[in-house]
Each structure stands twice: as C-alpha cells, then as structure tokens.
Coordinates of C-alpha atoms in Angstrom, one line a residue:
X26 CA 148.1 100.1 24.3
X27 CA 145.3 101.5 21.6
X28 CA 145.2 105.3 21.1
X29 CA 141.6 105.5 22.8
X30 CA 143.3 103.9 25.7
X31 CA 146.4 106.2 25.5
X32 CA 143.8 109.0 25.9
X33 CA 142.1 107.6 28.6
X34 CA 145.4 106.7 30.6
X35 CA 146.7 110.4 29.7
X36 CA 143.4 111.8 31.5
X37 CA 143.6 109.6 34.4
X38 CA 147.3 110.5 35.2
X39 CA 146.5 114.3 34.9
X40 CA 143.4 114.0 37.2
X41 CA 145.5 111.8 39.7
X42 CA 148.5 114.4 39.6
X43 CA 145.7 117.2 40.4
X44 CA 144.4 115.2 43.3
X45 CA 147.8 114.2 44.6
X46 CA 148.9 118.3 44.5
X47 CA 146.0 118.7 47.2
X48 CA 147.7 118.6 50.7
X49 CA 145.0 116.4 52.3
X50 CA 146.9 115.7 55.5
X51 CA 144.2 114.2 57.9
X52 CA 145.0 116.8 60.3
X53 CA 144.6 119.5 57.9
X54 CA 141.1 119.9 58.1
X55 CA 141.2 123.3 56.4
X56 CA 142.9 121.5 53.3
X57 CA 140.7 118.5 53.4
X58 CA 137.5 121.2 53.5
X59 CA 139.1 122.9 50.6
X60 CA 139.5 119.6 48.5
X61 CA 135.9 118.7 49.4
X62 CA 134.6 121.6 48.1
X63 CA 136.4 121.5 44.8
X64 CA 135.2 117.7 44.4
X65 CA 131.7 118.5 45.2
X66 CA 131.8 121.1 42.3
X67 CA 133.5 118.8 39.9
X68 CA 131.0 116.1 40.5
X69 CA 127.8 118.5 40.6
X70 CA 129.3 120.3 37.1
X71 CA 128.8 116.4 35.6
X72 CA 125.5 116.2 36.7
X73 CA 125.7 114.3 39.8
X74 CA 124.1 115.2 43.1
X75 CA 126.0 116.2 46.2
X76 CA 125.7 116.4 49.6
X77 CA 128.6 117.4 52.1
X78 CA 128.7 116.1 55.8
X79 CA 129.6 118.9 58.1
X80 CA 131.3 116.4 60.7
X81 CA 134.6 117.3 62.3
X82 CA 136.7 115.8 59.5
X83 CA 134.4 117.0 56.0
X84 CA 133.0 114.2 53.8
X85 CA 131.1 114.1 50.5
X86 CA 128.6 111.9 48.8
X87 CA 127.9 112.2 45.3
X88 CA 125.1 109.9 43.4
X89 CA 124.6 109.4 39.5
X90 CA 120.8 109.5 40.1
X91 CA 119.5 112.5 42.0
X92 CA 117.0 110.6 43.5
X93 CA 119.3 108.6 45.8
X94 CA 119.8 111.6 47.9
X95 CA 116.1 111.4 49.1
X96 CA 116.2 107.8 49.5
X97 CA 119.7 107.8 51.2
X98 CA 120.5 104.7 49.2
X99 CA 122.5 103.2 46.2
X100 CA 123.1 100.2 44.9
X101 CA 126.8 100.5 44.5
X102 CA 128.9 102.7 46.5
X103 CA 132.5 103.7 46.0
X104 CA 134.1 104.7 49.4
X105 CA 137.2 106.5 49.1
X106 CA 139.5 108.2 51.5
X107 CA 141.1 111.5 50.5
X108 CA 143.2 112.0 53.3
X109 CA 146.9 111.2 53.3
X110 CA 149.7 110.8 55.9
X111 CA 151.7 113.6 56.3
X112 CA 154.9 113.3 53.9
X113 CA 158.4 114.2 55.0
X114 CA 158.9 116.6 51.8
X115 CA 156.2 119.0 50.3
X116 CA 157.5 117.4 46.9
X117 CA 155.9 114.2 47.5
X118 CA 152.3 115.9 46.7
X119 CA 153.9 116.3 43.3
X120 CA 153.3 112.9 40.9
X121 CA 156.7 111.8 39.3
X122 CA 156.7 109.5 36.5
X123 CA 158.4 106.8 35.1
X124 CA 158.2 104.1 32.3
X125 CA 156.3 102.2 34.7
X126 CA 155.2 103.6 37.5
X127 CA 153.6 106.9 39.4
X128 CA 155.3 108.1 42.4
X129 CA 153.7 110.3 44.9
X130 CA 151.6 110.3 48.4
X131 CA 148.3 109.1 48.0
X132 CA 149.0 107.6 44.5
X133 CA 147.9 104.2 45.9
X134 CA 146.6 104.9 49.3
X135 CA 144.1 105.8 47.6
X136 CA 143.7 108.9 45.3
X137 CA 144.0 106.3 42.4
X138 CA 140.5 105.6 42.9
X139 CA 139.1 109.0 43.2
X140 CA 140.7 109.8 39.7
X141 CA 139.2 106.6 38.1
X142 CA 135.8 107.3 39.6
X143 CA 135.7 110.9 38.4
X144 CA 137.0 109.7 34.7
X145 CA 134.3 106.9 34.7
X146 CA 131.4 109.1 35.7
X147 CA 132.6 112.0 33.2
X148 CA 132.4 109.7 30.4
X149 CA 128.6 108.4 31.4
X150 CA 127.8 112.1 31.9
X151 CA 129.3 112.8 28.3
X152 CA 126.9 109.7 27.1
X153 CA 124.1 111.5 28.6
X154 CA 123.7 108.2 30.8
X155 CA 124.8 109.3 34.1
X156 CA 121.4 109.3 35.6
X157 CA 120.7 105.7 34.6
X158 CA 123.3 104.3 37.0
X159 CA 122.2 103.1 40.6
X160 CA 125.9 104.3 42.0
X161 CA 127.5 107.0 44.1
X162 CA 130.8 107.6 45.6
X163 CA 131.8 108.6 49.0
X164 CA 134.7 110.8 49.9
X165 CA 135.9 111.1 53.3
X166 CA 139.0 112.9 54.9
X167 CA 139.5 111.0 58.2
X168 CA 140.3 107.1 57.4
X169 CA 143.9 107.6 58.6
X170 CA 142.3 108.6 62.0
X171 CA 139.6 105.9 62.4
X172 CA 137.2 107.1 60.0
X173 CA 134.6 107.8 62.6
X174 CA 133.9 111.2 61.4
X175 CA 133.6 110.3 57.7
X176 CA 132.3 106.9 57.0
X177 CA 130.8 106.4 60.6
X178 CA 128.9 109.6 60.5
X179 CA 127.6 109.1 56.9
X180 CA 126.1 105.7 58.3
X181 CA 125.0 107.3 61.4
X182 CA 123.1 109.9 59.1
X183 CA 120.9 106.8 57.6
X184 CA 122.7 106.5 54.5
X185 CA 122.7 102.8 53.0
X186 CA 123.8 100.8 49.8
X187 CA 123.5 97.5 48.5
X188 CA 127.6 97.1 48.1
X189 CA 130.6 99.2 49.3
X190 CA 133.6 99.1 47.0
X191 CA 136.4 99.9 49.2
X192 CA 139.9 100.3 47.0
X193 CA 141.6 100.2 50.4
X194 CA 142.8 96.7 51.1
X195 CA 143.8 93.5 49.1
X196 CA 146.6 94.5 47.5
X197 CA 148.1 93.8 44.2
X198 CA 144.6 92.9 42.7
X199 CA 144.2 89.8 45.4
X200 CA 140.9 90.6 46.8
X201 CA 140.7 90.8 50.8
X202 CA 138.9 87.7 52.0
X203 CA 139.1 89.1 55.7
X204 CA 140.5 91.7 57.8
X205 CA 141.0 91.6 61.7
X206 CA 138.7 93.3 63.8
X207 CA 140.4 96.2 66.2
X208 CA 139.6 96.5 70.0
X209 CA 141.6 99.6 71.0
X210 CA 141.5 100.6 74.8
X211 CA 143.6 102.8 77.4
X212 CA 144.8 101.4 80.7
X213 CA 145.2 104.4 83.3
X214 CA 147.0 104.0 86.5
X215 CA 146.0 107.0 88.9
X216 CA 148.0 108.2 91.7
X217 CA 149.1 111.2 93.5
X218 CA 151.8 113.6 92.2
X219 CA 154.6 115.1 94.3
X220 CA 157.7 117.0 93.9
X221 CA 160.3 114.8 92.5
X222 CA 162.6 115.8 95.9
X223 CA 160.2 114.6 98.2
X224 CA 158.3 111.7 96.4
X225 CA 157.1 110.2 99.8
X226 CA 154.4 113.1 99.7
X227 CA 152.9 111.4 96.6
X228 CA 151.4 108.3 95.6
X229 CA 153.3 107.3 92.5
X230 CA 151.3 104.8 90.2
X231 CA 154.5 103.6 88.2
X232 CA 155.6 100.3 89.7
X233 CA 151.9 98.9 89.6
X234 CA 151.4 100.1 86.1
X235 CA 154.9 98.8 85.0
X236 CA 154.1 95.3 86.5
X237 CA 150.7 95.4 84.8
X238 CA 152.3 96.3 81.2
X239 CA 155.0 93.8 81.8
X240 CA 152.4 91.0 82.2
X241 CA 150.7 92.0 79.3
X242 CA 153.4 92.2 77.4
X243 CA 155.0 89.0 78.2
X244 CA 151.7 87.0 77.8
X245 CA 150.9 88.2 74.1
X246 CA 153.7 86.6 72.3
X247 CA 152.5 87.9 68.8
X248 CA 154.5 85.8 66.7
X249 CA 151.2 84.6 64.8
X250 CA 150.0 86.7 61.9
X251 CA 146.9 84.7 61.6
X252 CA 146.2 85.0 65.6
X253 CA 145.3 87.5 68.1
X254 CA 148.0 90.4 68.1
X255 CA 148.0 92.6 71.1
X256 CA 150.3 95.8 71.0
X257 CA 151.1 98.3 73.2
X258 CA 151.3 101.3 71.1
X259 CA 151.5 104.4 73.1
X260 CA 152.4 105.5 76.9
X261 CA 151.6 108.9 78.4
X262 CA 152.1 110.5 81.8
X263 CA 151.6 114.2 82.6
X264 CA 150.5 116.4 85.5
X265 CA 147.7 118.4 85.3
X266 CA 148.2 118.4 81.4
X267 CA 151.8 119.8 81.8
X268 CA 154.9 117.5 81.4
X269 CA 157.0 118.5 84.5
X270 CA 160.5 116.9 85.1
X271 CA 160.7 118.1 89.2
X272 CA 157.3 115.9 89.8
X273 CA 156.2 112.6 89.8
X274 CA 153.7 111.2 87.6
X275 CA 149.9 111.5 88.9
X276 CA 148.9 109.3 86.4
X277 CA 150.2 107.1 83.4
X278 CA 148.0 105.8 80.4
X279 CA 149.0 102.9 77.8
X280 CA 147.1 102.8 74.3
X281 CA 146.7 99.3 73.7
X282 CA 145.2 97.6 70.2
X283 CA 144.1 94.3 70.0
X284 CA 143.5 92.8 66.5
X285 CA 141.9 89.4 65.3
X286 CA 140.0 87.8 62.3
X287 CA 137.2 86.5 64.6
X288 CA 135.5 88.0 67.6
X289 CA 136.2 85.1 70.2
X290 CA 139.7 86.2 70.5
X291 CA 139.3 89.5 70.8
X292 CA 137.1 88.9 73.7
X293 CA 139.7 86.6 75.1
X294 CA 142.3 89.0 74.9
X295 CA 140.1 91.7 76.7
X296 CA 139.2 89.2 79.5
X297 CA 143.1 88.7 80.3
X298 CA 143.6 92.7 80.1
X299 CA 141.0 93.0 82.6
X300 CA 142.5 90.5 85.0
X301 CA 145.8 92.4 84.9
X302 CA 143.7 95.7 85.2
X303 CA 142.0 94.3 88.4
X304 CA 145.3 92.7 89.6
X305 CA 147.1 96.0 89.9
X306 CA 144.1 98.5 90.3
X307 CA 144.2 100.0 86.7
X308 CA 141.3 101.2 85.0
X309 CA 140.4 100.2 81.4
X310 CA 139.0 103.1 79.0
X311 CA 137.3 101.7 75.8
X312 CA 138.0 103.5 72.6
X313 CA 137.3 102.0 69.6
X314 CA 135.8 98.1 68.8
X315 CA 135.2 97.1 65.6
X316 CA 134.4 93.7 64.5
X317 CA 136.4 91.5 61.7
X318 CA 135.5 91.9 58.1
X319 CA 134.6 88.7 55.9
X320 CA 133.9 88.9 52.4
X321 CA 130.1 88.0 51.7
X322 CA 131.3 85.8 48.5
X323 CA 127.7 84.5 48.5
X324 CA 126.2 87.9 47.5
X325 CA 125.6 88.0 44.1
X326 CA 127.0 91.8 43.6
X327 CA 130.0 90.5 45.0
X328 CA 130.1 87.5 42.8
X329 CA 129.6 89.8 39.7
X330 CA 132.5 92.1 41.1
X331 CA 134.9 89.0 41.1
X332 CA 133.6 87.9 37.8
X333 CA 134.4 91.3 36.4
X334 CA 137.8 91.7 37.8
X335 CA 138.7 88.1 36.3
X336 CA 137.6 89.3 33.0
X337 CA 139.0 92.7 33.0
X338 CA 142.4 91.5 34.0
X339 CA 142.2 88.4 32.3
X340 CA 143.8 86.6 35.2
X341 CA 142.2 84.3 37.8
X342 CA 141.4 86.5 41.3
X343 CA 143.0 85.5 44.3
X344 CA 142.2 86.5 47.8
X345 CA 144.4 87.5 50.5
X346 CA 143.9 88.5 54.5
X347 CA 144.6 91.8 55.7
X348 CA 146.2 92.4 59.0
X349 CA 145.3 96.1 59.3
X350 CA 141.8 98.0 59.2
X351 CA 140.0 100.3 56.8
X352 CA 136.6 101.9 56.5
X353 CA 134.8 98.6 55.5
X354 CA 134.5 97.9 59.3
X355 CA 132.1 100.5 59.4
X356 CA 129.8 99.0 56.5
X357 CA 130.3 95.5 58.0
X358 CA 129.1 96.7 61.0
X359 CA 125.8 97.3 59.4
X360 CA 125.7 93.9 57.7
X361 CA 126.5 95.7 54.0
X362 CA 128.5 93.5 52.1
X363 CA 132.1 94.9 51.2
X364 CA 134.7 94.4 48.5
X365 CA 138.3 95.6 48.8
X366 CA 140.9 95.6 46.3
X367 CA 143.4 97.8 44.7
X368 CA 146.2 97.4 41.8
X369 CA 149.7 96.6 42.2
X370 CA 151.7 99.5 44.1
X371 CA 153.8 99.9 47.5
X372 CA 155.5 101.9 49.6
X373 CA 151.9 103.0 51.3
X374 CA 152.7 106.1 53.7
X375 CA 156.3 106.0 52.7
X376 CA 158.6 108.5 50.7
X377 CA 159.0 106.1 47.7
X378 CA 154.9 105.4 47.4
X379 CA 153.9 104.2 43.8
X380 CA 151.2 103.0 41.6
X381 CA 152.0 100.7 38.6
X382 CA 150.8 103.1 35.5
X383 CA 148.8 100.7 33.6
X384 CA 146.8 99.4 36.3
X385 CA 145.2 102.9 36.9
X386 CA 143.7 102.2 33.2
X387 CA 142.7 98.7 34.5
X388 CA 141.1 100.0 37.5
X389 CA 139.1 102.5 35.4
X390 CA 138.0 99.8 33.1
X391 CA 137.1 97.4 35.9
X392 CA 134.5 99.9 37.4
X393 CA 133.3 101.0 34.1
X394 CA 132.2 97.7 33.0
X395 CA 130.9 96.5 36.3
X396 CA 128.7 99.5 36.6
X397 CA 127.6 98.7 33.3
X398 CA 126.7 95.3 34.2
X399 CA 125.0 96.0 37.8
X400 CA 123.9 99.4 38.1
X401 CA 122.7 100.3 34.8
X402 CA 118.7 100.9 34.6
X403 CA 117.1 102.7 31.5
X404 CA 114.0 103.9 33.7
X405 CA 116.4 106.6 35.1
X406 CA 117.4 107.9 31.8
X407 CA 116.3 111.6 31.4
X408 CA 113.8 112.1 28.3
X409 CA 116.6 113.2 25.9
X410 CA 119.1 110.3 26.6
X411 CA 115.9 108.3 26.6
X412 CA 114.9 109.1 23.1
X413 CA 118.5 108.3 21.6
X414 CA 119.0 105.1 24.1
X415 CA 115.7 103.7 22.6
X416 CA 117.5 104.5 18.9
X417 CA 120.4 102.7 20.1
X418 CA 119.0 100.0 22.2
X419 CA 120.8 97.1 20.5
X420 CA 123.8 98.3 20.4
X421 CA 124.1 99.8 24.3
X422 CA 122.5 96.4 25.4
X423 CA 125.1 94.5 23.7
X424 CA 127.6 97.3 25.2
X425 CA 126.6 96.6 28.7
X426 CA 126.1 92.8 28.5
X427 CA 122.2 93.3 28.8
X428 CA 119.1 91.6 26.7
X429 CA 117.7 94.1 24.0
X430 CA 114.0 94.5 24.8

C-alpha cells in the first residue's frame, strides 16, 4: 500500500470508528435522530444539499448537486442504513483493530459504506468538483425494522434515481443476482376468555389455532434454500392487553413469513394458508408484501458498475443469491435498478462482527472510480472550478475516463 493509500485508509478507519461509536440502535429513535443531524451537518459542510425526512424513523438525503433537491432525482444514489441491531455489550460500539480486520457493531452492516461515501464526497469537495456529480446518498435508520419509514417514506415523497447502490447484500464482493420477496402476515384466532378455574364459561381458540399452525408447519418442509420458505416466527396470546395466568386466552396470534425468489411461489403459499385459515375459522391480517428483487444486468449503469468492480479488484465478478431482504425491495417496487454488493466481512449482528481492513479502501476506490465514469457532468461545475477545469481539461478527462473536448 503506497503512502497515499495509507493516508486514505487512516481517514476511512477514523471516520468509521466515529460512526460506530454512535449507538444508533433502530429502536433508539433519539440516538438515530442525533446521528442524522450530525451527518446532515457534516455533509452540508462539504457543500452538499441536504433534506431530512421527519417520519417516525428519521432519514437524510444529501445530493452533490443542489439542483437535485428541486427535481427530487439523482442519477446514482447510495442507499445506506445507519441503524444497527442492539449489541450485548456497549463496548461493541468501539472499533477494535487487528492486522487485517476491523471489529465493531455496524462495521459491515453497514456503516463502512457511510464512511466510504463521506470520504469520497469530501475529496470531490476538496477538488471543487462536487457539484458536477449527479449523485447522492440516502441514510436511513429503520432498515432493521423493515425500512417503511426510511427508504419507503423517501420514495413515497416522490424521490427517484436511475440506479440505487445498496451495500447491504452480495457478501464478499459477490454481486447479488436476486433476493427473495417477502410476505408477512398475522394469523389470528379469536375466542372468549374465561377464568382458568371455569374455562367452560369461555370459548378458547387454542385448539383450532394449534391445529391450524400444525397443519401449516407440516405442509411446508423448508428444506430447499432456493424454494419457498415459510416460517412461523411469533406467537402471542393476551387478554385485553394484559398477560394473565388466571385466564384462558381471548385471542391468539401468529406471525408468519413467506420468502421466495418468484411471486408465483409466494402466491401459492398464501393460498394454502388461506385454505387452512378458512378450515379452522382463523383470520389473516396482512403486514408486509414485497416482491423479489432481480438484478437488471442489461441496464447500462448496472453493467458499468460490474465492470468497474472487476477493474478495481482485478478479479472476475461473481454473483450470488440472497435469502434475506434489504431496502433494495422498496426501489425494485418502483422498477428502479439496484446493485447490491459489500466487502469481505462476517458475523453480522453478532458479537464478532468484522470487516476486512483493506476492503474499506477498496470500496472507497470502487465508488470513486464509478462516479467518475458515470456521474460526472462538467455543466454542473461552479464558475471558479469550471475555469480550473478548462485549464486542466485533458488531465481530468483522462482521470475520469472521458474524451477531452
């Protein structure tokens, strides 16, 4: 690693450590709000235009070119969630460094991307070329809770992009080819509670609920990662909102998730559960319905990203499937192309969450080179930087891979 790369690596690690120290657990809205305000101030100080969403979980959109705030459109958008799953110990909010790895809550899922984007935009600002880039970053704080108040609210407010880069899938530099769609429902059995000493005075829903859940559980084998997976995730039973050991249940509710790579399988799974619900007099309450995500490899921006990734790493890019979900599904619903890939790392949400140190620099270079290739537009330069750009046009054109005019 040359001296220039060493300096950038040090900057990246310092910024990442500062971000990890922010205890942005999804449920801690106050901590997330404070972090969003801090990030908004830092990005604005670079010269980026910012807007903060005021949904239940705060989010931030920062654009290199201020005009994007009026059009609500950017060419390249980095979609980064800043929230994390609560760690077992507070010291997980501190980055620990070894010779080849960085450890800490959020280093790979996914504050590394926020640090890399900040440092790239910081360098563009230092070059006085920031406003010439049609790019932006969306930072949300509710991805771990579904993303409805973050990416969902952002898109509902009318924002769009030509490509969403979501560094939340495609682990170890393998680009995500497809991700499963998710349907989440609640199956409810209603009855009439009674005192546990006189259960005959009530009408417990337990028997028909249990039979229904058993029939669903036995029907879906869940032995094929590539196929439909149906899981009973939660079971709740309360009486007037208060758990009471002296009363039989007045209602019982199960949360069920269905995941598949194609919509037809999701529909087939839903039809079976509906038939069981009808058989045992159960009610279905929909909660989430998100379609599968498939990479649009024929899209020129997607194609350029894959090519840039191959060039920066010096290795052929591979592809993988994702069994889980990410905020990319919100963009896929709007038919917006997405690319998901992140560096080598592991133990997401675990005590030993880690990121390969040098991959932090590699990701920085990836987005730096990609933006130079596809998002630069000299018409967006300020007057002062435009004069300097004219003087050094040939050199800069060679750097960004453009033809000098």
